[in-house]
Tab-separated table of C-alpha atoms in Angstrom:
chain	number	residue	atom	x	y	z
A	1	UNK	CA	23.598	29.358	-7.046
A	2	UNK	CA	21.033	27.499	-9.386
A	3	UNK	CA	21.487	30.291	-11.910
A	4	UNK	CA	24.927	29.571	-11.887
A	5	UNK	CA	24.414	26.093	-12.060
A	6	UNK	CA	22.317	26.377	-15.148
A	7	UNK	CA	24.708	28.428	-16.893
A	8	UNK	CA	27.586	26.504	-16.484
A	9	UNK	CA	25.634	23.117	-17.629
A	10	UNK	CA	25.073	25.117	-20.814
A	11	UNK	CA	28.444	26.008	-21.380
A	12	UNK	CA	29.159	22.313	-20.569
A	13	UNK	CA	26.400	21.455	-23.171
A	14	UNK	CA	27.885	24.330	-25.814
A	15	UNK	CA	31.238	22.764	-25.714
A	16	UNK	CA	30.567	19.087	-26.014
A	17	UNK	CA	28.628	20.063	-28.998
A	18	UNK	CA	31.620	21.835	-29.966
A	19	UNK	CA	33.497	18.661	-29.448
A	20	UNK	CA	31.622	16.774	-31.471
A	21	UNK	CA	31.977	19.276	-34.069
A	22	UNK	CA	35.465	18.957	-33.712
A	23	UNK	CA	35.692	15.295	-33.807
A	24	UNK	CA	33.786	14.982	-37.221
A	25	UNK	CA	36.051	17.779	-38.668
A	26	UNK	CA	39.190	16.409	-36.609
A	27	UNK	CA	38.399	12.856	-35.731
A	28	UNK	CA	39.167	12.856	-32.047
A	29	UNK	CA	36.735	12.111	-29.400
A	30	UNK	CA	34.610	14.051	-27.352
A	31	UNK	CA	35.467	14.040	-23.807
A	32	UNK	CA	32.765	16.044	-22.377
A	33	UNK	CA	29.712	13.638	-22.992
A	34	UNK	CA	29.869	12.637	-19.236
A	35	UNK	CA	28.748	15.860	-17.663
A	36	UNK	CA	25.777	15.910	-20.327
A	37	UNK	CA	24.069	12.490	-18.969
A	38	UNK	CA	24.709	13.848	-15.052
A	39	UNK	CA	22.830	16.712	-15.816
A	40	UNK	CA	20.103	14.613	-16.742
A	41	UNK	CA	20.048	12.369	-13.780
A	42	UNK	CA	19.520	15.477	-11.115
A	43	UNK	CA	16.426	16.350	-12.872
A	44	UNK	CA	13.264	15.355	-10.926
A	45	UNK	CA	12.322	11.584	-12.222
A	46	UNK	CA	8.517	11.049	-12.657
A	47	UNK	CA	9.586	7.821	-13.951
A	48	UNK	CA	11.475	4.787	-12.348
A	49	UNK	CA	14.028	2.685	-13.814
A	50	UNK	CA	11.482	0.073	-14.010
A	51	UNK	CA	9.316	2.132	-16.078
A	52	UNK	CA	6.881	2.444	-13.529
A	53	UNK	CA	5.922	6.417	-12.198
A	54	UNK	CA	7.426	8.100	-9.178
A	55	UNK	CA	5.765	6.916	-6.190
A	56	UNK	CA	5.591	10.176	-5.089
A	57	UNK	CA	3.210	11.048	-8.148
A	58	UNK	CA	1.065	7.561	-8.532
A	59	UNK	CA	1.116	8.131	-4.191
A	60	UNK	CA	-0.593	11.686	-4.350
A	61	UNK	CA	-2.978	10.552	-7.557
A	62	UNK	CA	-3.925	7.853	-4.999
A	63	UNK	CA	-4.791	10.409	-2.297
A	64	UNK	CA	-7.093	12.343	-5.120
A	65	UNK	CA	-8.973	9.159	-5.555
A	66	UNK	CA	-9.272	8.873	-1.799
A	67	UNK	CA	-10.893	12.037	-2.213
A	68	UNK	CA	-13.110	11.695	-5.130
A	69	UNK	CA	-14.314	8.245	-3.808
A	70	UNK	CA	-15.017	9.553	-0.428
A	71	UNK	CA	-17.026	12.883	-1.974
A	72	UNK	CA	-18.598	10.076	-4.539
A	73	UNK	CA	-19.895	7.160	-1.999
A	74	UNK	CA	-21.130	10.063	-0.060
A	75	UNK	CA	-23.533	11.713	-3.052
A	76	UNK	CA	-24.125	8.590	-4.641
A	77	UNK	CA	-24.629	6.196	-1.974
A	78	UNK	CA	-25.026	8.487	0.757
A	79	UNK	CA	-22.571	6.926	3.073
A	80	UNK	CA	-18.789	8.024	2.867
A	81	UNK	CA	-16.830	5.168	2.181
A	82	UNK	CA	-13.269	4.633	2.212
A	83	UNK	CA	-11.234	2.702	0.973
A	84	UNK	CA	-9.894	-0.652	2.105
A	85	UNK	CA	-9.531	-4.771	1.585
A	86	UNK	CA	-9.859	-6.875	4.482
A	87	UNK	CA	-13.305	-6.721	5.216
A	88	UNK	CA	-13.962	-8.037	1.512
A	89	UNK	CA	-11.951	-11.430	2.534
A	90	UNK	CA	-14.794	-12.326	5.420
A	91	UNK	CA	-17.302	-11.748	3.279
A	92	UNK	CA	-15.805	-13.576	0.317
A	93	UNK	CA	-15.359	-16.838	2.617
A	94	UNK	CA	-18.561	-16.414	4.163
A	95	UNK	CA	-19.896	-16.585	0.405
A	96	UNK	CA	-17.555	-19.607	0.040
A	97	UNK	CA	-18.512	-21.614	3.251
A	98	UNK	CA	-22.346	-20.967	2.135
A	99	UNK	CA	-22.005	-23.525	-0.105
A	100	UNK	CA	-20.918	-26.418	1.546
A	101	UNK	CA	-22.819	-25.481	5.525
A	102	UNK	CA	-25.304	-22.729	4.991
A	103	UNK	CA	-26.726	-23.187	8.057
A	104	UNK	CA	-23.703	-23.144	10.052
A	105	UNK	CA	-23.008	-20.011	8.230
A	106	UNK	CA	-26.275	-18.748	9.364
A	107	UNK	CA	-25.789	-19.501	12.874
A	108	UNK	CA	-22.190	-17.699	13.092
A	109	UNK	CA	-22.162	-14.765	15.052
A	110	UNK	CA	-19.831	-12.819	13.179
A	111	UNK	CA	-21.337	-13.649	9.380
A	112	UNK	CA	-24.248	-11.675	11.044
A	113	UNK	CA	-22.815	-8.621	12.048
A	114	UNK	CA	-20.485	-8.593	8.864
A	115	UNK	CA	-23.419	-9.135	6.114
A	116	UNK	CA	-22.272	-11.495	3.463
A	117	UNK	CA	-22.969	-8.868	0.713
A	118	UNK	CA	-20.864	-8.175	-2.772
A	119	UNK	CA	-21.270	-4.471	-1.903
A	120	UNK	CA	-18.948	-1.341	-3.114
A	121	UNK	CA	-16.115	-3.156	-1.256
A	122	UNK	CA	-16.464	-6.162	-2.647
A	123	UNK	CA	-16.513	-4.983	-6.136
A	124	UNK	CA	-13.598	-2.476	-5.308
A	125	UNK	CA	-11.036	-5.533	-4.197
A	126	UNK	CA	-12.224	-7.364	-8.135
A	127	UNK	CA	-11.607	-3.662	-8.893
A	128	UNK	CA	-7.833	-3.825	-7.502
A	129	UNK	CA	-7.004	-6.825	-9.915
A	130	UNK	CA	-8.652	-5.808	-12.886
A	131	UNK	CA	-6.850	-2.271	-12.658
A	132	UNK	CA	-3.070	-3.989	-12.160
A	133	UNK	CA	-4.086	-5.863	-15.173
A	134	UNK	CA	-4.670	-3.445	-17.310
A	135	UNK	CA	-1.672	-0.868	-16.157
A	136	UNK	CA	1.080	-4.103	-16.315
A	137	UNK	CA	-0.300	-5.001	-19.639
A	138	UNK	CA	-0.336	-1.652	-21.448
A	139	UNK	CA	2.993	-0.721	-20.250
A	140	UNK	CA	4.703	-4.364	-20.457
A	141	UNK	CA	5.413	-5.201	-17.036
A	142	UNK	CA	2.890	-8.001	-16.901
A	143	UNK	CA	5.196	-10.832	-15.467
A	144	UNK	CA	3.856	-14.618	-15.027
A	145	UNK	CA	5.721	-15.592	-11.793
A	146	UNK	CA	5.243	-18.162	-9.479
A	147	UNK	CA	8.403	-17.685	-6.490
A	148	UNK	CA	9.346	-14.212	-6.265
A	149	UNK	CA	13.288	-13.209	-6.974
A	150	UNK	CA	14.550	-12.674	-3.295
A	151	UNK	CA	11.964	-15.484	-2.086
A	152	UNK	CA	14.115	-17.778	-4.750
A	153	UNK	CA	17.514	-16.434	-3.513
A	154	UNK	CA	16.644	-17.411	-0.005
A	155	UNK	CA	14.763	-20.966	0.148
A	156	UNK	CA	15.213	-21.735	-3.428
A	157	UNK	CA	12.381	-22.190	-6.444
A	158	UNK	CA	10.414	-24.920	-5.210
A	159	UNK	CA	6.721	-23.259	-5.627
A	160	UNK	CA	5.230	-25.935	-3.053
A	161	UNK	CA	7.810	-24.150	-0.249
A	162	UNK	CA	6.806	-20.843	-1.292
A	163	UNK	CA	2.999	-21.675	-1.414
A	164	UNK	CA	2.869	-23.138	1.844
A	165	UNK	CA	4.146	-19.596	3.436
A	166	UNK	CA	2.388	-17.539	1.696
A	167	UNK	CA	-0.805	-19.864	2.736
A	168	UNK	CA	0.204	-19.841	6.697
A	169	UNK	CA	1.471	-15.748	6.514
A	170	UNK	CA	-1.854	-15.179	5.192
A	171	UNK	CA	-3.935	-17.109	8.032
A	172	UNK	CA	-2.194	-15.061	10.551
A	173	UNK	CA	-2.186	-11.575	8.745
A	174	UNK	CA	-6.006	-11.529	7.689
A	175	UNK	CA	-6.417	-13.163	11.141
A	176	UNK	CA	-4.980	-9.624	12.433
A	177	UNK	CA	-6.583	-7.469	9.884
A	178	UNK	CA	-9.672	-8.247	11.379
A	179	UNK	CA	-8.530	-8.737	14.778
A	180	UNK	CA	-7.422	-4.749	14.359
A	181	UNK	CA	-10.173	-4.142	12.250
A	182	UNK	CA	-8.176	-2.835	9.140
A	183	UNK	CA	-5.216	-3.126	6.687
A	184	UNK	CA	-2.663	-0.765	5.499
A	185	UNK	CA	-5.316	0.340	2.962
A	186	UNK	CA	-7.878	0.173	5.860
A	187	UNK	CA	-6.300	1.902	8.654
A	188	UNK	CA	-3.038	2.684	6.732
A	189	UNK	CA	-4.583	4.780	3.995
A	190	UNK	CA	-8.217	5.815	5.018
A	191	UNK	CA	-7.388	5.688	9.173
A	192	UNK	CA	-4.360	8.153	8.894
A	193	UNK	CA	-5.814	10.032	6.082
A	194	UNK	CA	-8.843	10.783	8.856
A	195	UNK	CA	-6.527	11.112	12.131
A	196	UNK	CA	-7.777	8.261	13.561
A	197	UNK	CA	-6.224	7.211	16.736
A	198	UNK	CA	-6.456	3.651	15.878
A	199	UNK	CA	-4.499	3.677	12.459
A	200	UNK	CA	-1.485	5.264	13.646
A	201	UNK	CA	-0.424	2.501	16.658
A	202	UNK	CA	-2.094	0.126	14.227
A	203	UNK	CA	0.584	0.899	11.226
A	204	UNK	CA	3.274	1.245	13.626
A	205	UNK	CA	2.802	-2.523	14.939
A	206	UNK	CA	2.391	-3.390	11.267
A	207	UNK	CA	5.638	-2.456	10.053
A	208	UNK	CA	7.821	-2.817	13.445
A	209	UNK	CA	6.743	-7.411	13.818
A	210	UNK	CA	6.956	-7.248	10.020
A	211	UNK	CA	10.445	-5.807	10.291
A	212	UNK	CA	11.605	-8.127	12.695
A	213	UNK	CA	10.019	-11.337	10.885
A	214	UNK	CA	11.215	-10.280	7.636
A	215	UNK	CA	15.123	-9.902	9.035
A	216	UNK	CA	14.801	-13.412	11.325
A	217	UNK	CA	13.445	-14.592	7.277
A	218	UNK	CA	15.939	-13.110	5.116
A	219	UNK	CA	18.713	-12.540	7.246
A	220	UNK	CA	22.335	-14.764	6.035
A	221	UNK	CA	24.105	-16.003	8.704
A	222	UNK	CA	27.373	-15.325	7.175
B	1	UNK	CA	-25.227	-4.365	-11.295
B	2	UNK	CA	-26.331	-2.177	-8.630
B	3	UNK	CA	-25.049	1.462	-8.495
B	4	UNK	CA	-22.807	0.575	-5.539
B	5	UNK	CA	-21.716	-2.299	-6.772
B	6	UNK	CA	-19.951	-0.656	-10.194
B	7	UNK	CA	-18.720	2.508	-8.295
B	8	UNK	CA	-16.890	0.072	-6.501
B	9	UNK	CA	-15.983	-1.517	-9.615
B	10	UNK	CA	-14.436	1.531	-11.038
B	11	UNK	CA	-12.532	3.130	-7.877
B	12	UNK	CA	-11.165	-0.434	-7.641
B	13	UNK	CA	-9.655	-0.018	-10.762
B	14	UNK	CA	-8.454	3.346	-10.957
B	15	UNK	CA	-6.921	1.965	-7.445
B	16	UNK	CA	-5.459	-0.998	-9.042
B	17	UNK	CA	-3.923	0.723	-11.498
B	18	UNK	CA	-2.235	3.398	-9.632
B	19	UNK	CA	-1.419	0.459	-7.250
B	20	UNK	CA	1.307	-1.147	-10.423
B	21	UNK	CA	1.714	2.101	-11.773
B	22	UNK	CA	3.655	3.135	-8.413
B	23	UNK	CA	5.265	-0.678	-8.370
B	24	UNK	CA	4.148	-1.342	-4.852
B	25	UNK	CA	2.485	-4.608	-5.581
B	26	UNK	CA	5.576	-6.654	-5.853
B	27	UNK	CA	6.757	-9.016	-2.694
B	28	UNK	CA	10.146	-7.569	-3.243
B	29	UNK	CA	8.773	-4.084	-2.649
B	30	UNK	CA	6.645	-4.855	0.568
B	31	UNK	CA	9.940	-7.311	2.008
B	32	UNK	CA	12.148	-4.682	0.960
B	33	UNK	CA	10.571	-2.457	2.830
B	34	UNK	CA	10.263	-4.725	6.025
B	35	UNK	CA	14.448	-5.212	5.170
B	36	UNK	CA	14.105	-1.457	5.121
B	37	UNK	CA	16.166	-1.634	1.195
B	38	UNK	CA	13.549	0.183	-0.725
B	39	UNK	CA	10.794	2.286	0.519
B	40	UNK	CA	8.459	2.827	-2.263
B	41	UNK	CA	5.898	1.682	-0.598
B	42	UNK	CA	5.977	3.645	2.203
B	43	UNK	CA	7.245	6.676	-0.148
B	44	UNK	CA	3.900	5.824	-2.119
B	45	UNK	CA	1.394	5.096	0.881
B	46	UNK	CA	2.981	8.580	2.624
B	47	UNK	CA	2.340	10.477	-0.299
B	48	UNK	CA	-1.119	9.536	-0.626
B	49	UNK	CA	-1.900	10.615	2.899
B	50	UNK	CA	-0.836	13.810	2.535
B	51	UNK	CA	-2.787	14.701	-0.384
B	52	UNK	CA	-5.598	13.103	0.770
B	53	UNK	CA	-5.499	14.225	4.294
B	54	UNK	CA	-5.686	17.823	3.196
B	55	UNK	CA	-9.063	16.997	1.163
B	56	UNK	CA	-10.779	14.978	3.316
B	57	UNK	CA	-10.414	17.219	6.252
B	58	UNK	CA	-11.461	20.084	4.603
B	59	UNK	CA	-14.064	18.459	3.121
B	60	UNK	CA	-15.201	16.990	6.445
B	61	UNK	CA	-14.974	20.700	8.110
B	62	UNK	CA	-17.133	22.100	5.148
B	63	UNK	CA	-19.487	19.192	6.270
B	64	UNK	CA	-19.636	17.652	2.768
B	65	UNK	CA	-18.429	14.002	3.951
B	66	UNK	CA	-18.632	12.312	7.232
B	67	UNK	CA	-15.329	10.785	9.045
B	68	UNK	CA	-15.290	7.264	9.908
B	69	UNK	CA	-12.770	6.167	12.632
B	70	UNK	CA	-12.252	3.009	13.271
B	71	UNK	CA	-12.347	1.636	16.904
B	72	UNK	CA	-9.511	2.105	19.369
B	73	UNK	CA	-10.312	-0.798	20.949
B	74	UNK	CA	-6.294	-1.236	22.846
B	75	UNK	CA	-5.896	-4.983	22.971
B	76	UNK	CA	-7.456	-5.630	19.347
B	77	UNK	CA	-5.079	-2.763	17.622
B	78	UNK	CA	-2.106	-4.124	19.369
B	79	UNK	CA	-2.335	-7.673	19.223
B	80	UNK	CA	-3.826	-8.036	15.620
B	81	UNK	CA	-1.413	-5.583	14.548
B	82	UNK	CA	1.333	-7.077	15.761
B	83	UNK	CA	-0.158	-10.246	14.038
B	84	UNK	CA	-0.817	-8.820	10.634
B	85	UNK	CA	2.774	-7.696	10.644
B	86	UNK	CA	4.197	-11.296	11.179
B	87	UNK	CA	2.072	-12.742	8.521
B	88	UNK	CA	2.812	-9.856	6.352
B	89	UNK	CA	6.450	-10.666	6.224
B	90	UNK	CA	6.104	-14.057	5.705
B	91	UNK	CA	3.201	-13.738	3.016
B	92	UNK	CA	5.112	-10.923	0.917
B	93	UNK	CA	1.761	-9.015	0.405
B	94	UNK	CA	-0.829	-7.424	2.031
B	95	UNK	CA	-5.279	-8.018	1.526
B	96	UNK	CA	-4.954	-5.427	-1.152
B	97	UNK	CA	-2.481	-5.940	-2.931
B	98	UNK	CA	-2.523	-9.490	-2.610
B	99	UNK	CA	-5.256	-9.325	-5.572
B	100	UNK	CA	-2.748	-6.929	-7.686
B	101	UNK	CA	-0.433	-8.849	-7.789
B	102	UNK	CA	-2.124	-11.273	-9.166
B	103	UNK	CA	-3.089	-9.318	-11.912
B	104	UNK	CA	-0.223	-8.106	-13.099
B	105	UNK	CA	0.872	-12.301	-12.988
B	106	UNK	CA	2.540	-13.019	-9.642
B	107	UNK	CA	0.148	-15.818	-9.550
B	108	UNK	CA	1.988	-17.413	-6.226
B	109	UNK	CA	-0.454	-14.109	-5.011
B	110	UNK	CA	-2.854	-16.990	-5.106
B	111	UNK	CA	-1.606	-18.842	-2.462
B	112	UNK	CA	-1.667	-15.960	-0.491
B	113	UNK	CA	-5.227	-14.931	-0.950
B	114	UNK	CA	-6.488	-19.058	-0.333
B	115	UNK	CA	-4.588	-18.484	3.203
B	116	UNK	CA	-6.398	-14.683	4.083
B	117	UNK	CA	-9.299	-16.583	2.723
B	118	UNK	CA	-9.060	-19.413	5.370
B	119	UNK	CA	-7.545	-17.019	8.137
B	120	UNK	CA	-10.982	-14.756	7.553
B	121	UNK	CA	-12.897	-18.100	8.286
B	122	UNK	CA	-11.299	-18.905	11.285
B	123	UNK	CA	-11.617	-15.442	12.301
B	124	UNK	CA	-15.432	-15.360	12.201
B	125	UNK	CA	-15.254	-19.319	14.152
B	126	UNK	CA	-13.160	-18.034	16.845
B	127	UNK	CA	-15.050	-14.277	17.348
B	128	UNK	CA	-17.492	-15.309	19.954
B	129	UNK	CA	-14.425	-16.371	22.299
B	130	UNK	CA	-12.160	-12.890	21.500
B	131	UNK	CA	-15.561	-10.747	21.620
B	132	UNK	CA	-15.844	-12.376	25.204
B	133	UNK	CA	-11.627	-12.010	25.888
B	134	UNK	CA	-9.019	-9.307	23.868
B	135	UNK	CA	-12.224	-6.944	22.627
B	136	UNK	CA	-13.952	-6.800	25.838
B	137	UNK	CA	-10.696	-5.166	27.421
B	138	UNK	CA	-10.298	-2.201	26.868
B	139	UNK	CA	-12.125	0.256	24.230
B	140	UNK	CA	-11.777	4.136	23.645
B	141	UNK	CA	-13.833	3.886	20.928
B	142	UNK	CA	-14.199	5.694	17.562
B	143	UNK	CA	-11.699	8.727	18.069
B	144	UNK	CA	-9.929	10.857	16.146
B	145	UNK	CA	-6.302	12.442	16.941
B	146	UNK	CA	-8.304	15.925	17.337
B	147	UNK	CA	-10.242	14.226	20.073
B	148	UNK	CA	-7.538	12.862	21.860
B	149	UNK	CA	-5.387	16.065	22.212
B	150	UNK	CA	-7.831	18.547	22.439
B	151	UNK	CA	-5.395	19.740	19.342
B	152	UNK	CA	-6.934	21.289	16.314
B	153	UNK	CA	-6.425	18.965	13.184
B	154	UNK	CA	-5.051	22.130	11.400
B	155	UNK	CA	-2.065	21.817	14.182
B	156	UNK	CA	-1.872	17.917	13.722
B	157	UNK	CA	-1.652	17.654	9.957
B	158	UNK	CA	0.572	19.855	9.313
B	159	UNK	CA	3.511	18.440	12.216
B	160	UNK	CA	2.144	14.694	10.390
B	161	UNK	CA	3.082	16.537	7.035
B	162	UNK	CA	6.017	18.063	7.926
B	163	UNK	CA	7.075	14.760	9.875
B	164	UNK	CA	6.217	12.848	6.008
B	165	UNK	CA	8.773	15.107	4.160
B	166	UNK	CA	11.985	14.611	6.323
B	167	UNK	CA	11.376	10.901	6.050
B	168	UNK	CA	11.072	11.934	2.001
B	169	UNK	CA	14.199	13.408	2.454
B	170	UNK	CA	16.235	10.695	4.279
B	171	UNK	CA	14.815	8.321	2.490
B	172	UNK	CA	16.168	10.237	-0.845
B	173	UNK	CA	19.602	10.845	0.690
B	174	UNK	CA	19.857	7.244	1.706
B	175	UNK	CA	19.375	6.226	-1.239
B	176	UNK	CA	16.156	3.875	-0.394
């Protein structure tokens, strides 16, 4: 069937060619360009419309460097690491409340089981930025943006509205993260990479309340 | 900087960069796919589990790396999952890519990362009274799906694979 496929796209090809032969002898117009550019669009697309790669392919790059970091913390550091973000937040506040009540800091129960450290994690979430940086840069995609298109569409382009969600959404999602002990890079990534029990109800719940908050947000009445 | 410190440094990278490259650090990606109108990101995040499912478990059964589950610890997983998930919609990002976006200049990411910033502070204020409530309840511990079963991983990954690529598929004939 493909070989058929294949052949008749050529002979599609051959006699739009032919057309346009025919035109610049003739002068009419070729009628065949049509079937050209659909032939084009089945082919497998590593890139998006957006100019950004196929998730599929920046997806399984992402699971190599799973792989290499894993094989990498364990020979250099000798502890496997995976990845994941939401531990780096505690410590990064911890570092923050330091300055203004060290001792209370001191005193906290959890700041002493989760060592206020800039350790591989830490550096890895700096890491994150850095690296979306330099990929929107080079390829142009770099956008300054301060309300998001469908976040516009919906409650308008005040920034102060927008800021004061994303400030309470991200209370109660880090509060969460650590209540659940991970993130979808966390338990998402790294936990279902490992068949962990915990990821998989974890990622579920994730995506099921965010579904339903995001349609009571966004849905029009009308 | 210490060795640990700049491997981070560079994984972090490469991970931020594959991060834009695949377009999944943009609040319309993550809402779209909590409107379930684009799935990238779950077309993305899928894709890197298979691939890296099938190294690190063959890695781990070669004994060259060490697994490390996380906690099933019942009332935690459910409750701050369920809680992550609200504040994910409404936030537009997630911990990680929270920081992405912000460097490829969605800088209302910002906002975003001042709130996880807080919410991680009140975390660590309020531990002592959840460490004495929701994770005293009811813990299985640090299992794996193997464990739980009694299944050989080698059975579970590939039904998770398999499982991965009909959701490809629909996704693809949908048209998300």
């Amino acid at each position: 069937m493909k070989l058929r496929a294949i052949v008749l796209n050529c002979l599609l090809i051959f006699k739009a060619e032919n057309s346009i032969l025919l035109r610049k002898q003739t002068g009419t117009v070729p009628c065949k360009r049509k079937n050209i550019n659909k032939t084009k669009e089945n082919k497998m697309k590593w890139k998006t419309d957006d100019g950004g790669w196929s998730p599929y392919l920046a997806g399984a790059l992402l699971g190599i460097l799973a792989i290499a970091s894993a094989l990498a913390t364990t020979n250099l550091l000798g502890k496997t690491s995976y990845l994941g973000a939401s531990t780096t937040f505690v410590r990064a506040a911890g570092v923050l409340e330091q300055t203004v009540a060290a001792e209370h800091v001191k005193s906290n129960k959890y700041f002493t089981k989760t060592k206020i450290v800039v350790n591989w994690q830490f550096m890895l979430v700096i890491g994150i930025a850095l690296g979306a940086l330099i990929s929107s840069v080079t390829d142009k995609s770099f956008k300054l943006e301060g309300v998001p298109p469908i976040w516009e569409e919906r409650f308008g382009n005040s920034v102060i509205k927008r800021a004061f969600a994303a400030f309470a959404g991200g209370i109660i999602a880090m509060m969460g993260a650590r209540l659940a002990s991970g993130c979808p890079s966390g338990h998402g990534l790294s936990g279902m990479m490992q068949l962990s029990v915990s990821a998989y109800p974890a990622l579920i719940l994730f995506f099921c309340t965010g579904m339903l908050t995001a349609n009571l947000i966004y849905r029009r009445t009308s | 900087m210490s060795t640990d410190q700049w491997l981070g440094l560079v994984t972090g990278i490469l991970f931020g960069f594959l991060l834009q490259k695949g377009r999944v650090l943009r609040f319309e990606k993550q809402v779209g796919a909590m409107l379930f109108k684009d799935m990238t990101i779950l077309k993305f995040m899928l894709s890197a589990i298979i691939v890296g499912m099938a190294g690190i478990l063959i890695l781990s059964d070669m004994e060259i790396l060490k697994l490390s589950h996380k906690s099933m610890n019942a009332g935690a997983v459910v409750i701050g999952g369920a809680l992550f998930g609200i504040g994910w919609a409404v936030m537009g990002f997630c911990p990680g890519t929270s920081l992405g976006a912000l460097g490829e200049g969605r800088w209302h990411a910002v906002f975003a990362i001042a709130g996880m910033l807080c919410g991680a502070a009140v975390y660590a204020e309020i531990y002592p009274f959840l460490e004495s409530t929701v994770l005293a309840w009811k813990d299985f511990g640090k299992i794996g799906l193997p464990e739980l079963t009694g299944l050989s991983q080698w059975i579970i990954a590939p039904i998770l694979w398999g499982l991965f690529i009909i959701l490809f598929i629909w996704f693809e004939k949908k048209n998300l």
